[in-house]
mmCIF file of C-alpha atoms in Angstrom:
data_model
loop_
_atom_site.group_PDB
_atom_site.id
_atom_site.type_symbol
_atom_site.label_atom_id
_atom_site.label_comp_id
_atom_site.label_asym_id
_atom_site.label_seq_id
_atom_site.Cartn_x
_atom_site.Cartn_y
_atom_site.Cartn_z
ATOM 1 C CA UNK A 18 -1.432 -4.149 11.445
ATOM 2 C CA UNK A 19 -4.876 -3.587 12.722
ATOM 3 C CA UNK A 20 -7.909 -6.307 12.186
ATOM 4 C CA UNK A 21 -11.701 -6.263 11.766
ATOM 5 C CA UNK A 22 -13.851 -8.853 11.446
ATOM 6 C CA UNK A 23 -17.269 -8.614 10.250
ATOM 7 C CA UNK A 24 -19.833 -11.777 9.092
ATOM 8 C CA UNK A 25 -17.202 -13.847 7.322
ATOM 9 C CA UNK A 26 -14.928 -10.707 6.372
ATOM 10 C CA UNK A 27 -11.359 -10.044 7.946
ATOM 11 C CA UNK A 28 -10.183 -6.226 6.933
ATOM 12 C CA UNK A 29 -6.554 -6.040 7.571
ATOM 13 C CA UNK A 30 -5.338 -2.541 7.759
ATOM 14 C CA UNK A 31 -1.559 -1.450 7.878
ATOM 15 C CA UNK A 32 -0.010 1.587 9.004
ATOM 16 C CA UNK A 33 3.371 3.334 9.030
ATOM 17 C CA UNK A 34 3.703 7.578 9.796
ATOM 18 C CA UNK A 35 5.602 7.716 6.721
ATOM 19 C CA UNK A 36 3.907 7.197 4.133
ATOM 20 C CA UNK A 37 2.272 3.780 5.002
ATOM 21 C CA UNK A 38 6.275 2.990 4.110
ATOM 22 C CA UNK A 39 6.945 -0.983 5.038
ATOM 23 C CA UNK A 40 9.691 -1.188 7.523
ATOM 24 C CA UNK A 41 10.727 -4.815 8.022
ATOM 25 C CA UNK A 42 8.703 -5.238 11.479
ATOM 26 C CA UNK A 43 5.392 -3.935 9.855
ATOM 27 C CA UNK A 44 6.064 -6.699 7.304
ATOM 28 C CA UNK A 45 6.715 -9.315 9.153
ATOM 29 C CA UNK A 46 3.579 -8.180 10.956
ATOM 30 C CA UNK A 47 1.184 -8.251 7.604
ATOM 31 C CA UNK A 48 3.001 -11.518 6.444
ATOM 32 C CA UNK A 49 1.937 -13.205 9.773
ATOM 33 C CA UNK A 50 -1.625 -11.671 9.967
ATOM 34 C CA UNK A 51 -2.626 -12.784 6.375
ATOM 35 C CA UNK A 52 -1.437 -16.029 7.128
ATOM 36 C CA UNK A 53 -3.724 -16.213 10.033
ATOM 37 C CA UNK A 54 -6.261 -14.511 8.895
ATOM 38 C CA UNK A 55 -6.704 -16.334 5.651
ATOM 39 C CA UNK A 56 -6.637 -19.571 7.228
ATOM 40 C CA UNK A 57 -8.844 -19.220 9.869
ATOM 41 C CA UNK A 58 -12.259 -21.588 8.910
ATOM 42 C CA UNK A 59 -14.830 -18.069 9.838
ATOM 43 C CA UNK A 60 -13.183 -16.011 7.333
ATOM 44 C CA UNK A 61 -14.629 -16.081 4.092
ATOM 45 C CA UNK A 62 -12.601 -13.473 2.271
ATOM 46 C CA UNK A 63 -10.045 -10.653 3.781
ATOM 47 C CA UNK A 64 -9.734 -7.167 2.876
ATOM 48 C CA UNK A 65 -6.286 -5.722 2.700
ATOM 49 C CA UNK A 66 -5.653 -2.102 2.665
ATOM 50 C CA UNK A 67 -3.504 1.001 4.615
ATOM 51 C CA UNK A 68 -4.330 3.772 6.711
ATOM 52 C CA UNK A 69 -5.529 6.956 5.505
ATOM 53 C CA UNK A 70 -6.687 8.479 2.378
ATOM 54 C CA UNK A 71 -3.475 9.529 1.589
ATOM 55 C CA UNK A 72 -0.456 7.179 -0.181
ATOM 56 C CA UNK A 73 -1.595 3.395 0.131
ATOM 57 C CA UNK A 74 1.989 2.376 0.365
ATOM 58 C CA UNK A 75 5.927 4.092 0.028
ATOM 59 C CA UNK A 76 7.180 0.740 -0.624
ATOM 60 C CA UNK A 77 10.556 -0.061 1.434
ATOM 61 C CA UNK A 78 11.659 1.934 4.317
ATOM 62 C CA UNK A 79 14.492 3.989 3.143
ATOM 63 C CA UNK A 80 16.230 4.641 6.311
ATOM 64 C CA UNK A 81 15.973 0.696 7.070
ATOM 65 C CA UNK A 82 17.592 0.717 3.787
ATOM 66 C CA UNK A 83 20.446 3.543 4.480
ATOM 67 C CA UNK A 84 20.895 1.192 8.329
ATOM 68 C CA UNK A 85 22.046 -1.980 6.236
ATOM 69 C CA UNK A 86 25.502 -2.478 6.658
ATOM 70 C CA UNK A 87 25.645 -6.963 5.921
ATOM 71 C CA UNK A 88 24.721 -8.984 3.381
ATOM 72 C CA UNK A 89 22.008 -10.968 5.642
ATOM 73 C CA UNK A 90 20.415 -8.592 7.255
ATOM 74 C CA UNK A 91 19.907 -7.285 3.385
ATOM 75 C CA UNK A 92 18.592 -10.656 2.032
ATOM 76 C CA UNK A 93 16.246 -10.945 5.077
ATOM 77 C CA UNK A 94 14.395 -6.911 4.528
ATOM 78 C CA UNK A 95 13.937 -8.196 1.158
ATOM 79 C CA UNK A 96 12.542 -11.506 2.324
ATOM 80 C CA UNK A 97 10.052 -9.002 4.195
ATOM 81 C CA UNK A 98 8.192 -8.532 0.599
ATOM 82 C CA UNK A 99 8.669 -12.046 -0.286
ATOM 83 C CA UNK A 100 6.887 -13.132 2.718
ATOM 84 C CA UNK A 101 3.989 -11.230 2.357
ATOM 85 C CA UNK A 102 3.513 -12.282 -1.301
ATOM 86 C CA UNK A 103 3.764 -15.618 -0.438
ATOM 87 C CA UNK A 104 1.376 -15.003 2.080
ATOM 88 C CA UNK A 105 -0.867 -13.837 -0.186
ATOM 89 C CA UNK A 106 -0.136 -16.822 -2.524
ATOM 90 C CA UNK A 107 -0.684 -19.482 -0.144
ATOM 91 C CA UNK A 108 -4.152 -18.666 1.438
ATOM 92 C CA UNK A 109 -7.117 -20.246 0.557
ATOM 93 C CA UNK A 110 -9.223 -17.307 0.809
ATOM 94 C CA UNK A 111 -9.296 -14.638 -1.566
ATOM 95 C CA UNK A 112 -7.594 -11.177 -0.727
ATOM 96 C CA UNK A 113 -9.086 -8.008 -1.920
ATOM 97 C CA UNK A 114 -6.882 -4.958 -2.214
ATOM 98 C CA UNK A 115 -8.256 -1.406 -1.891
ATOM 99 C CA UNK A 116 -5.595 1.209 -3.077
ATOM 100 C CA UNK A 117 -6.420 4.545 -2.169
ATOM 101 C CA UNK A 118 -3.504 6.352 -2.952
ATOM 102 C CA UNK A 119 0.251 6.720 -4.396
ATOM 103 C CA UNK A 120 1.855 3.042 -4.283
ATOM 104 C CA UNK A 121 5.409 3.014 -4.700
ATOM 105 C CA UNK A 122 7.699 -0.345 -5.341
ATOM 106 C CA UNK A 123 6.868 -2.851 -2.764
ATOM 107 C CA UNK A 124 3.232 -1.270 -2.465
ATOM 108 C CA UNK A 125 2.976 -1.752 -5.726
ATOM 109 C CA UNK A 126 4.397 -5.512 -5.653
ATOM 110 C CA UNK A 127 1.406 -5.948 -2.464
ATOM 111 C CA UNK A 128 -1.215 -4.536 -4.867
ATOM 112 C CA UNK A 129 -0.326 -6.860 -7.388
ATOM 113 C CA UNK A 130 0.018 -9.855 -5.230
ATOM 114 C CA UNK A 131 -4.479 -9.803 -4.184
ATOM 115 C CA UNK A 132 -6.285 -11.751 -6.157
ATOM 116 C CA UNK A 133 -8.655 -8.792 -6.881
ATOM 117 C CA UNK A 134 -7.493 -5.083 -6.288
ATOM 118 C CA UNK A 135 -9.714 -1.878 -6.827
ATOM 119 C CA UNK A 136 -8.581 1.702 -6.086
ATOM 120 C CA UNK A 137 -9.209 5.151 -6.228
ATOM 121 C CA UNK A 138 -8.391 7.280 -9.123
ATOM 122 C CA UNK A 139 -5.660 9.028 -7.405
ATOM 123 C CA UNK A 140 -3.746 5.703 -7.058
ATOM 124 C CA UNK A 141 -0.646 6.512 -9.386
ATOM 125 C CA UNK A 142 2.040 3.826 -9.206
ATOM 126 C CA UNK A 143 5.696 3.437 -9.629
ATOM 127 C CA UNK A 144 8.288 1.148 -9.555
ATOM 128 C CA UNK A 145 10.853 3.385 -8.275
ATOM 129 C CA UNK A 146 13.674 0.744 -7.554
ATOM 130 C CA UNK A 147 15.994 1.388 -10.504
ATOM 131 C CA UNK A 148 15.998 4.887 -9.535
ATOM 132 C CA UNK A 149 18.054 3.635 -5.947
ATOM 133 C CA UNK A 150 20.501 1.329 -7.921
ATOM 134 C CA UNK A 151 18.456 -2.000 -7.285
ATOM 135 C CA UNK A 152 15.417 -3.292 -9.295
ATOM 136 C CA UNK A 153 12.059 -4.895 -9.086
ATOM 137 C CA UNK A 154 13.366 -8.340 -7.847
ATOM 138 C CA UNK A 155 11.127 -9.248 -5.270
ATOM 139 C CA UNK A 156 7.553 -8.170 -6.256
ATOM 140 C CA UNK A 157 8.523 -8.432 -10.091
ATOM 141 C CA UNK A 158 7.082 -11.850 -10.402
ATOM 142 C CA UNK A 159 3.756 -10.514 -9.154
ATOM 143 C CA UNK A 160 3.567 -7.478 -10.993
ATOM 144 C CA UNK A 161 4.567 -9.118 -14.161
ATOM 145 C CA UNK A 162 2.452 -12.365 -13.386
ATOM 146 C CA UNK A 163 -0.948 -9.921 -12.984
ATOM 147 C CA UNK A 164 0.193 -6.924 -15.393
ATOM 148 C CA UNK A 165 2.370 -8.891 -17.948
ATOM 149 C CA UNK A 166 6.236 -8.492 -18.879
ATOM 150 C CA UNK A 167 5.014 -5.470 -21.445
ATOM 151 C CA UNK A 168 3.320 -3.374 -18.748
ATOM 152 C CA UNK A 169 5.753 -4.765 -15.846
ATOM 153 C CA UNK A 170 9.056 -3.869 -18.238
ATOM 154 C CA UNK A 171 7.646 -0.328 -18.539
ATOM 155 C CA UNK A 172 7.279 0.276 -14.891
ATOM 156 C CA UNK A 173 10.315 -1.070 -14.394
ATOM 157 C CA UNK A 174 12.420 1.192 -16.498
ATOM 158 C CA UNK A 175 10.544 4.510 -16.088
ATOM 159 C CA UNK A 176 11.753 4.117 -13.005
ATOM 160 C CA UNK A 177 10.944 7.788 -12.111
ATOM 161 C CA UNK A 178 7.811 8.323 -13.977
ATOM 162 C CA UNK A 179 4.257 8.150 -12.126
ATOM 163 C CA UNK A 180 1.596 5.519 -13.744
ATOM 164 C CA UNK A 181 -2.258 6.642 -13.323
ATOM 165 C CA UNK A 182 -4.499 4.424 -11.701
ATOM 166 C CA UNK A 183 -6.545 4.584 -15.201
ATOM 167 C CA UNK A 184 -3.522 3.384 -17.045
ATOM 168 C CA UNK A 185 -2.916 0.810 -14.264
ATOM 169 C CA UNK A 186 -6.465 -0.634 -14.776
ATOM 170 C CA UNK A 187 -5.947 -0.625 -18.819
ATOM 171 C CA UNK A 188 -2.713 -2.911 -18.193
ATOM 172 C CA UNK A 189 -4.810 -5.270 -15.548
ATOM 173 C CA UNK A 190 -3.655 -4.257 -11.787
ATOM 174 C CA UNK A 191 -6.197 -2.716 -10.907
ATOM 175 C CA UNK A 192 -10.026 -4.003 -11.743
ATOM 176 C CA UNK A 193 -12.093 -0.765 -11.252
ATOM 177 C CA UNK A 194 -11.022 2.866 -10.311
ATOM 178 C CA UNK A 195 -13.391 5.182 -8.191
ATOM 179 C CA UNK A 196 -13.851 8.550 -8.371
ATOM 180 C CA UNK A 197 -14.727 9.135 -5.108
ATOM 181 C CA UNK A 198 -13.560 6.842 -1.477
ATOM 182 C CA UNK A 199 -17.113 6.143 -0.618
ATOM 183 C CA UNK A 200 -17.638 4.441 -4.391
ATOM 184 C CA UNK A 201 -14.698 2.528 -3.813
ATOM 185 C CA UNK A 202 -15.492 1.631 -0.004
ATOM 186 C CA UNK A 203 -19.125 0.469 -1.319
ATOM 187 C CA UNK A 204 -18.021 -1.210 -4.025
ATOM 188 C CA UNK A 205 -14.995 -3.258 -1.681
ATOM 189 C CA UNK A 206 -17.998 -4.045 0.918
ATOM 190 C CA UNK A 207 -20.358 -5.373 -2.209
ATOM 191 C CA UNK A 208 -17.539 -7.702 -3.773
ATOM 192 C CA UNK A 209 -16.879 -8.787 -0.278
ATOM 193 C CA UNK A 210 -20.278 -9.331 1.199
ATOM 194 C CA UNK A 211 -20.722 -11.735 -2.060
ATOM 195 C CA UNK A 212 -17.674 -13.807 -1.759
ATOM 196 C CA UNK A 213 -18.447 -14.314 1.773
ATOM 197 C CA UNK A 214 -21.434 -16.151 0.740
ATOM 198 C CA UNK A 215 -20.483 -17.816 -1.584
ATOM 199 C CA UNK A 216 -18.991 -21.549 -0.972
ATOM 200 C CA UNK A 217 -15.901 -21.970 0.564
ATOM 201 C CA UNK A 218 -14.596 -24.790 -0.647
ATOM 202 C CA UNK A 219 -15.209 -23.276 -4.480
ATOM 203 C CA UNK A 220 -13.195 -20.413 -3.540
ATOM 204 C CA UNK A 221 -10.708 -22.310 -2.561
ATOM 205 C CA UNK A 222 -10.472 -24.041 -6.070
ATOM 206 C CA UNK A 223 -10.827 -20.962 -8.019
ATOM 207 C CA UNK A 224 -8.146 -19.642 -6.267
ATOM 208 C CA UNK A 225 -5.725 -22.618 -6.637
ATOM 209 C CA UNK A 226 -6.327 -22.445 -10.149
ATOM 210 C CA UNK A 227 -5.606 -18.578 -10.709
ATOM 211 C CA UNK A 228 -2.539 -19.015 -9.229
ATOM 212 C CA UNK A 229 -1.241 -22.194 -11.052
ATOM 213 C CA UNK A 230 2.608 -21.839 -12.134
ATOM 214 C CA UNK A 231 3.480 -19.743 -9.255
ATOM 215 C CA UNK A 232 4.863 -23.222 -7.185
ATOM 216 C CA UNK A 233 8.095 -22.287 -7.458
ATOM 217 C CA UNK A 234 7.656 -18.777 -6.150
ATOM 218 C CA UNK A 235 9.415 -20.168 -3.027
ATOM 219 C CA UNK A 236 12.526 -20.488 -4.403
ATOM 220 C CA UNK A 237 12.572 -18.134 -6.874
ATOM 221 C CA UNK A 238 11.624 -15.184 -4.502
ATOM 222 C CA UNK A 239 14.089 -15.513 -2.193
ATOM 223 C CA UNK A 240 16.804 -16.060 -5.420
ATOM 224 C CA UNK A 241 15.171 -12.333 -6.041
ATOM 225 C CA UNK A 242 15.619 -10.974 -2.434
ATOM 226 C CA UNK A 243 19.507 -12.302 -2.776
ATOM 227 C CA UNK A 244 20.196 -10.162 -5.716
ATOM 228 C CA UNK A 245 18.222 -7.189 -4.025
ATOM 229 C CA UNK A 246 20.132 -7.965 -0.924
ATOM 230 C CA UNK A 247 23.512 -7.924 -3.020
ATOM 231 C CA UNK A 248 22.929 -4.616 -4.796
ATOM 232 C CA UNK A 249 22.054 -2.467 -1.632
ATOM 233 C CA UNK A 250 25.299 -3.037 -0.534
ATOM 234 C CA UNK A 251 27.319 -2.332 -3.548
ATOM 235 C CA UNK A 252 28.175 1.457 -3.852
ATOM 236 C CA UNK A 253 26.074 2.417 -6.288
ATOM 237 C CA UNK A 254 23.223 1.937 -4.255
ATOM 238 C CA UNK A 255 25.259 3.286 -1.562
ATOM 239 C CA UNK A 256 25.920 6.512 -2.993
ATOM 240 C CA UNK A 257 22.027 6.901 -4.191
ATOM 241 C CA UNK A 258 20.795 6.306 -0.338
ATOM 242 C CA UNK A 259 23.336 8.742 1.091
ATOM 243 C CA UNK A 260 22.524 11.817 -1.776
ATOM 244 C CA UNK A 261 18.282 10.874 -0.334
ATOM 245 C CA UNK A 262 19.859 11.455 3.567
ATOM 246 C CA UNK A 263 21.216 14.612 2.423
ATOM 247 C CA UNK A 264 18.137 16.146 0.747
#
């Protein structure tokens, strides 16, 4: 996870060869940074995004997933994606999410999670877990909580079926969609010059409001990441991984 700071502005920029895929180191990684980040008094807002103009995110790592072989080294990868929601969640500045590509399950759980996400119009999304014998545990609280159980339900089922970035802005994830990177990029550096101008403090209450209700999140994400952590191991899921290694 790469930083740059810039007059009040912290742009925190993940990366994985695959896919901008989120192995449990790189999450730990973004987890720890936003925490940081967001609560360091000189930044004013920070700007999370991936790599690339490619895929914004492949969600979780499959072969971390096909390695798994206990039930706590399961429950802690899916803690990965809790952690970074919470994150997130418990910052008092306001995180901006630029999505420039494809986000897949977890990607699309860390799109959901900003308080304010625009992308480009090539940023499809899918909730792919159902297709690997598991489910949207983890980041289905903040896909649901930002999209709504209608929109979050769909996603969840179709869990093969690609979502544009249009139809992801009619159901609320995403704000605006671009046509073109350098919109988006101009548009990302607009929102953020403004908010890091704007009063601190006032932030800080706007954003403890928007995210009233979520005070349980704590316990109920990591009662999320246990049933994740119990289905990767059962041989459903097993048998889905291994046919993926084969291909």
């Amino acid at each position: 996870v790469e930083v740059h700071h810039h007059e009040g502005i912290a742009t925190l920029t993940f990366f994985h060869p695959k896919s901008n895929s989120l192995p449990g180191k790189v999450l730990a990684s973004l987890a720890h940074t936003i925490t940081e980040e967001g609560n360091r008094p000189e930044n004013r807002v920070l700007v999370l995004k991936s790599k690339g103009e490619k895929a914004f995110c492949a969600g979780a790592s499959f072969d971390e997933l096909l390695a798994i072989d206990n039930r706590a080294a399961a429950d802690e990868f899916f803690m990965g994606f809790a952690r970074v929601i919470q994150a997130i969640q418990k910052v008092p500045t306001f995180v901006i999410g630029r999505v420039q590509g494809k986000a897949v399950g977890g990607g699309v759980g860390v799109a959901a999670a900003t308080d304010y996400c625009l992308a480009h119009q090539s940023a499809s999304v899918k909730l792919s877990e159902l297709a690997v014998g598991i489910g949207p545990f983890v980041v289905g609280p903040a896909v649901e909580r930002k999209m709504g159980t209608s929109a979050f339900t769909d996603l969840a089922i179709h869990a093969t079926n690609w979502r544009s970035a249009q139809w992801a802005r009619e159901k609320g994830l995403f704000m605006d969609v671009f046509e073109s990177h350098e919109e988006l990029d101009a548009a990302i550096g607009h929102l953020a010059q403004s908010l890091s101008e704007s009063s601190p403090d006032a932030m800080r209450e706007l954003k403890r409001i928007a995210w009233a209700g979520t005070e349980h999140w704590d316990h109920l994400l990591a009662e999320r990441a246990a049933i994740s952590g119990r289905l990767i191991l059962e041989p459903t899921a097993r048998e889905i991984l291994a046919g993926f290694r084969k291909a």
